[in-house]
């Protein structure tokens, strides 16, 4: 068991150890006129192709958390069935939704979070940060239930070299909160904006938006600079001049906030889902954009390895990947979580972009 834990810890360290440079998660949320609420997000990793998959977890499924000392942490049993997307290791679900409609997502947060110090004597209360999404989806149907339950666990990382994470949780009615650990204590922030990226903390990102108070949708008005010299915009969207375009977390947060806040409210959840994918296309990191010449990894068409959107009203989880831009859907209402067996599957059976051929006669 110790050897297995070492392998897992090394895997996580490899994935997250350079989290401030290699990982770039961007989250948004949209509403529709029929009352649907759609949290959506991207997951980036610049180093190598990840083996991502989805897990279908039935009611009653038992899990034991990893700790720095082995698979001897918190034991929990699924009160609710759920579907989640994992990266590399099926126990480490980073995005998912349960049958009650509660959504949970993990976002990398290196350098700014601080978990409680791990105490081996309290292993039975210890919950690995990479398994917190699974624990939440297994146990809770509302954010208030989660806020009460979080005091009963001690969140821990597997290796001090690995950066921390933070999370967002969303209810079907549109309430979203962000959870961050500061000084070893959990802190919840109401997120009415629906946006989340990575470090620094959520409060910093909200404050930083004030640096862009001049931005608005549409075109900027003409200005007369001097007699006979009138300045007019060179093209559309000129009122967004100054919008940051780089891939740092603060810049992505600003772009995601303005793109989602200015998006029209569409008729239904499916239209909101497709709109969310269009918005998140703006956060695809082109392969090579953050690599030095000659260091581009083979077999990775985009650093944005998957993008997902969840219609919490319809209980449908949608996703696409770097290898297959076609949108796929898992309908939780078609799953009997009392009878279904625990199962996992890769997001892509084959990593080849399908192409629809058009027949001309």
PDB file of C-alpha atoms in Angstrom, residues 192-350:
ATOM      1  CA  UNK A 192     -22.543  35.851  -7.548  1.00  0.00           C
ATOM      2  CA  UNK A 193     -20.303  36.504 -10.551  1.00  0.00           C
ATOM      3  CA  UNK A 194     -19.819  32.780 -11.268  1.00  0.00           C
ATOM      4  CA  UNK A 195     -16.192  33.274 -12.334  1.00  0.00           C
ATOM      5  CA  UNK A 196     -13.125  31.503 -10.942  1.00  0.00           C
ATOM      6  CA  UNK A 197      -9.538  30.972 -12.055  1.00  0.00           C
ATOM      7  CA  UNK A 198      -6.408  30.239 -10.033  1.00  0.00           C
ATOM      8  CA  UNK A 199      -4.069  32.156  -7.713  1.00  0.00           C
ATOM      9  CA  UNK A 200      -4.211  34.654  -6.022  1.00  0.00           C
ATOM     10  CA  UNK A 201      -7.293  34.298  -3.837  1.00  0.00           C
ATOM     11  CA  UNK A 202     -10.879  34.954  -4.872  1.00  0.00           C
ATOM     12  CA  UNK A 203     -11.089  38.246  -2.975  1.00  0.00           C
ATOM     13  CA  UNK A 204      -8.048  39.571  -4.862  1.00  0.00           C
ATOM     14  CA  UNK A 205      -9.709  38.827  -8.204  1.00  0.00           C
ATOM     15  CA  UNK A 206     -12.866  40.706  -7.214  1.00  0.00           C
ATOM     16  CA  UNK A 207     -10.813  43.709  -6.127  1.00  0.00           C
ATOM     17  CA  UNK A 208      -8.731  43.571  -9.301  1.00  0.00           C
ATOM     18  CA  UNK A 209     -11.890  43.980 -11.398  1.00  0.00           C
ATOM     19  CA  UNK A 210     -11.968  47.593 -10.225  1.00  0.00           C
ATOM     20  CA  UNK A 211      -8.904  48.235 -12.383  1.00  0.00           C
ATOM     21  CA  UNK A 212     -11.163  47.631 -15.398  1.00  0.00           C
ATOM     22  CA  UNK A 213     -14.145  49.746 -14.393  1.00  0.00           C
ATOM     23  CA  UNK A 214     -13.880  51.560 -17.742  1.00  0.00           C
ATOM     24  CA  UNK A 215     -14.728  48.439 -19.773  1.00  0.00           C
ATOM     25  CA  UNK A 216     -18.150  47.885 -21.287  1.00  0.00           C
ATOM     26  CA  UNK A 217     -19.663  46.020 -24.196  1.00  0.00           C
ATOM     27  CA  UNK A 218     -20.147  47.586 -27.625  1.00  0.00           C
ATOM     28  CA  UNK A 219     -18.336  50.550 -29.138  1.00  0.00           C
ATOM     29  CA  UNK A 220     -16.673  53.510 -27.463  1.00  0.00           C
ATOM     30  CA  UNK A 221     -18.045  56.949 -28.435  1.00  0.00           C
ATOM     31  CA  UNK A 222     -16.151  59.270 -30.744  1.00  0.00           C
ATOM     32  CA  UNK A 223     -13.998  61.897 -29.092  1.00  0.00           C
ATOM     33  CA  UNK A 224     -12.966  65.338 -30.309  1.00  0.00           C
ATOM     34  CA  UNK A 225      -9.318  65.725 -29.337  1.00  0.00           C
ATOM     35  CA  UNK A 226      -8.834  69.155 -30.924  1.00  0.00           C
ATOM     36  CA  UNK A 227     -10.655  71.407 -33.347  1.00  0.00           C
ATOM     37  CA  UNK A 228     -11.063  69.462 -36.542  1.00  0.00           C
ATOM     38  CA  UNK A 229      -9.589  66.273 -35.056  1.00  0.00           C
ATOM     39  CA  UNK A 230     -12.248  63.735 -34.157  1.00  0.00           C
ATOM     40  CA  UNK A 231     -11.168  60.287 -33.052  1.00  0.00           C
ATOM     41  CA  UNK A 232     -13.386  57.318 -33.819  1.00  0.00           C
ATOM     42  CA  UNK A 233     -12.927  53.622 -33.060  1.00  0.00           C
ATOM     43  CA  UNK A 234     -11.020  51.580 -35.613  1.00  0.00           C
ATOM     44  CA  UNK A 235     -13.408  48.638 -35.298  1.00  0.00           C
ATOM     45  CA  UNK A 236     -16.050  46.922 -33.222  1.00  0.00           C
ATOM     46  CA  UNK A 237     -15.873  46.189 -29.471  1.00  0.00           C
ATOM     47  CA  UNK A 238     -13.801  49.311 -28.846  1.00  0.00           C
ATOM     48  CA  UNK A 239     -15.393  49.788 -25.417  1.00  0.00           C
ATOM     49  CA  UNK A 240     -13.437  46.667 -24.388  1.00  0.00           C
ATOM     50  CA  UNK A 241     -10.063  48.312 -25.169  1.00  0.00           C
ATOM     51  CA  UNK A 242      -7.727  47.466 -22.312  1.00  0.00           C
ATOM     52  CA  UNK A 243      -9.157  44.009 -21.695  1.00  0.00           C
ATOM     53  CA  UNK A 244      -6.115  41.879 -20.710  1.00  0.00           C
ATOM     54  CA  UNK A 245      -5.307  39.180 -23.237  1.00  0.00           C
ATOM     55  CA  UNK A 246      -2.620  37.072 -21.562  1.00  0.00           C
ATOM     56  CA  UNK A 247      -3.123  33.702 -19.867  1.00  0.00           C
ATOM     57  CA  UNK A 248      -2.278  34.602 -16.262  1.00  0.00           C
ATOM     58  CA  UNK A 249      -5.046  33.836 -13.729  1.00  0.00           C
ATOM     59  CA  UNK A 250      -5.849  37.520 -12.993  1.00  0.00           C
ATOM     60  CA  UNK A 251      -6.166  38.330 -16.695  1.00  0.00           C
ATOM     61  CA  UNK A 252      -8.262  35.256 -17.409  1.00  0.00           C
ATOM     62  CA  UNK A 253     -10.534  36.129 -14.485  1.00  0.00           C
ATOM     63  CA  UNK A 254     -11.147  39.617 -15.890  1.00  0.00           C
ATOM     64  CA  UNK A 255     -11.892  38.312 -19.383  1.00  0.00           C
ATOM     65  CA  UNK A 256     -14.134  35.519 -18.096  1.00  0.00           C
ATOM     66  CA  UNK A 257     -16.028  37.929 -15.853  1.00  0.00           C
ATOM     67  CA  UNK A 258     -16.742  40.440 -18.631  1.00  0.00           C
ATOM     68  CA  UNK A 259     -17.528  37.832 -21.297  1.00  0.00           C
ATOM     69  CA  UNK A 260     -20.027  35.989 -19.095  1.00  0.00           C
ATOM     70  CA  UNK A 261     -21.556  39.157 -17.585  1.00  0.00           C
ATOM     71  CA  UNK A 262     -22.178  40.693 -21.021  1.00  0.00           C
ATOM     72  CA  UNK A 263     -23.499  37.478 -22.594  1.00  0.00           C
ATOM     73  CA  UNK A 264     -27.219  37.496 -23.490  1.00  0.00           C
ATOM     74  CA  UNK A 265     -29.566  35.366 -21.411  1.00  0.00           C
ATOM     75  CA  UNK A 266     -30.762  32.666 -23.811  1.00  0.00           C
ATOM     76  CA  UNK A 267     -33.987  30.690 -23.840  1.00  0.00           C
ATOM     77  CA  UNK A 268     -33.015  27.368 -22.274  1.00  0.00           C
ATOM     78  CA  UNK A 269     -30.295  25.382 -20.609  1.00  0.00           C
ATOM     79  CA  UNK A 270     -28.990  23.754 -23.774  1.00  0.00           C
ATOM     80  CA  UNK A 271     -28.529  27.133 -25.445  1.00  0.00           C
ATOM     81  CA  UNK A 272     -26.693  28.336 -22.325  1.00  0.00           C
ATOM     82  CA  UNK A 273     -24.458  25.262 -22.499  1.00  0.00           C
ATOM     83  CA  UNK A 274     -23.477  25.905 -26.111  1.00  0.00           C
ATOM     84  CA  UNK A 275     -22.926  29.590 -25.309  1.00  0.00           C
ATOM     85  CA  UNK A 276     -20.654  28.598 -22.414  1.00  0.00           C
ATOM     86  CA  UNK A 277     -18.518  26.488 -24.745  1.00  0.00           C
ATOM     87  CA  UNK A 278     -18.239  29.436 -27.166  1.00  0.00           C
ATOM     88  CA  UNK A 279     -17.124  31.736 -24.347  1.00  0.00           C
ATOM     89  CA  UNK A 280     -14.582  29.246 -23.043  1.00  0.00           C
ATOM     90  CA  UNK A 281     -13.131  28.841 -26.537  1.00  0.00           C
ATOM     91  CA  UNK A 282     -11.530  32.214 -25.805  1.00  0.00           C
ATOM     92  CA  UNK A 283      -9.460  30.547 -23.070  1.00  0.00           C
ATOM     93  CA  UNK A 284      -8.020  27.712 -25.156  1.00  0.00           C
ATOM     94  CA  UNK A 285      -4.249  27.955 -24.830  1.00  0.00           C
ATOM     95  CA  UNK A 286      -2.676  27.299 -28.241  1.00  0.00           C
ATOM     96  CA  UNK A 287       0.016  24.677 -28.073  1.00  0.00           C
ATOM     97  CA  UNK A 288       3.406  26.350 -28.034  1.00  0.00           C
ATOM     98  CA  UNK A 289       2.161  29.671 -26.644  1.00  0.00           C
ATOM     99  CA  UNK A 290       3.771  28.930 -23.284  1.00  0.00           C
ATOM    100  CA  UNK A 291       6.603  26.698 -24.468  1.00  0.00           C
ATOM    101  CA  UNK A 292      10.094  27.625 -25.504  1.00  0.00           C
ATOM    102  CA  UNK A 293      11.170  26.578 -28.996  1.00  0.00           C
ATOM    103  CA  UNK A 294      11.799  22.842 -29.150  1.00  0.00           C
ATOM    104  CA  UNK A 295       9.944  22.116 -25.883  1.00  0.00           C
ATOM    105  CA  UNK A 296       6.442  21.548 -27.258  1.00  0.00           C
ATOM    106  CA  UNK A 297       5.188  18.143 -26.027  1.00  0.00           C
ATOM    107  CA  UNK A 298       4.349  15.558 -28.665  1.00  0.00           C
ATOM    108  CA  UNK A 299       0.763  14.432 -29.138  1.00  0.00           C
ATOM    109  CA  UNK A 300      -0.852  17.452 -27.463  1.00  0.00           C
ATOM    110  CA  UNK A 301      -2.929  19.557 -29.906  1.00  0.00           C
ATOM    111  CA  UNK A 302      -3.932  22.107 -27.255  1.00  0.00           C
ATOM    112  CA  UNK A 303      -2.968  22.868 -23.679  1.00  0.00           C
ATOM    113  CA  UNK A 304      -6.712  23.036 -22.910  1.00  0.00           C
ATOM    114  CA  UNK A 305      -7.163  19.321 -22.381  1.00  0.00           C
ATOM    115  CA  UNK A 306     -10.889  19.365 -21.640  1.00  0.00           C
ATOM    116  CA  UNK A 307     -13.767  21.794 -21.285  1.00  0.00           C
ATOM    117  CA  UNK A 308     -17.039  20.967 -19.527  1.00  0.00           C
ATOM    118  CA  UNK A 309     -20.442  22.536 -18.922  1.00  0.00           C
ATOM    119  CA  UNK A 310     -23.230  21.248 -16.675  1.00  0.00           C
ATOM    120  CA  UNK A 311     -26.932  22.020 -16.995  1.00  0.00           C
ATOM    121  CA  UNK A 312     -27.948  21.682 -13.336  1.00  0.00           C
ATOM    122  CA  UNK A 313     -31.664  21.859 -14.125  1.00  0.00           C
ATOM    123  CA  UNK A 314     -31.584  19.052 -16.701  1.00  0.00           C
ATOM    124  CA  UNK A 315     -28.805  17.164 -14.837  1.00  0.00           C
ATOM    125  CA  UNK A 316     -26.660  16.853 -17.952  1.00  0.00           C
ATOM    126  CA  UNK A 317     -22.864  16.992 -17.980  1.00  0.00           C
ATOM    127  CA  UNK A 318     -21.325  18.029 -21.305  1.00  0.00           C
ATOM    128  CA  UNK A 319     -17.658  17.950 -22.299  1.00  0.00           C
ATOM    129  CA  UNK A 320     -15.229  18.222 -25.189  1.00  0.00           C
ATOM    130  CA  UNK A 321     -11.478  17.604 -25.339  1.00  0.00           C
ATOM    131  CA  UNK A 322      -8.344  18.776 -27.091  1.00  0.00           C
ATOM    132  CA  UNK A 323      -8.533  15.705 -29.332  1.00  0.00           C
ATOM    133  CA  UNK A 324     -12.250  15.754 -30.063  1.00  0.00           C
ATOM    134  CA  UNK A 325     -13.995  19.119 -30.213  1.00  0.00           C
ATOM    135  CA  UNK A 326     -17.405  17.465 -30.628  1.00  0.00           C
ATOM    136  CA  UNK A 327     -19.551  18.050 -27.543  1.00  0.00           C
ATOM    137  CA  UNK A 328     -20.597  14.894 -25.708  1.00  0.00           C
ATOM    138  CA  UNK A 329     -23.209  14.537 -22.973  1.00  0.00           C
ATOM    139  CA  UNK A 330     -23.892  12.319 -19.954  1.00  0.00           C
ATOM    140  CA  UNK A 331     -27.536  12.463 -18.841  1.00  0.00           C
ATOM    141  CA  UNK A 332     -27.700  11.727 -15.115  1.00  0.00           C
ATOM    142  CA  UNK A 333     -31.471  11.252 -15.278  1.00  0.00           C
ATOM    143  CA  UNK A 334     -30.933   8.226 -17.504  1.00  0.00           C
ATOM    144  CA  UNK A 335     -28.811   6.555 -14.790  1.00  0.00           C
ATOM    145  CA  UNK A 336     -30.335   4.487 -11.992  1.00  0.00           C
ATOM    146  CA  UNK A 337     -27.798   5.240  -9.262  1.00  0.00           C
ATOM    147  CA  UNK A 338     -29.348   2.545  -7.043  1.00  0.00           C
ATOM    148  CA  UNK A 339     -28.465  -0.180  -9.572  1.00  0.00           C
ATOM    149  CA  UNK A 340     -25.632   1.099 -11.763  1.00  0.00           C
ATOM    150  CA  UNK A 341     -22.167  -0.354 -11.089  1.00  0.00           C
ATOM    151  CA  UNK A 342     -19.146   1.813 -10.393  1.00  0.00           C
ATOM    152  CA  UNK A 343     -17.436   2.372 -13.728  1.00  0.00           C
ATOM    153  CA  UNK A 344     -14.881   4.567 -15.431  1.00  0.00           C
ATOM    154  CA  UNK A 345     -14.147   5.400 -19.049  1.00  0.00           C
ATOM    155  CA  UNK A 346     -11.637   7.628 -20.845  1.00  0.00           C
ATOM    156  CA  UNK A 347     -13.084  10.886 -22.157  1.00  0.00           C
ATOM    157  CA  UNK A 348     -11.762   9.881 -25.587  1.00  0.00           C
ATOM    158  CA  UNK A 349     -11.840   6.255 -26.701  1.00  0.00           C
ATOM    159  CA  UNK A 350      -9.484   7.332 -29.504  1.00  0.00           C
TER     160      UNK A 350
END
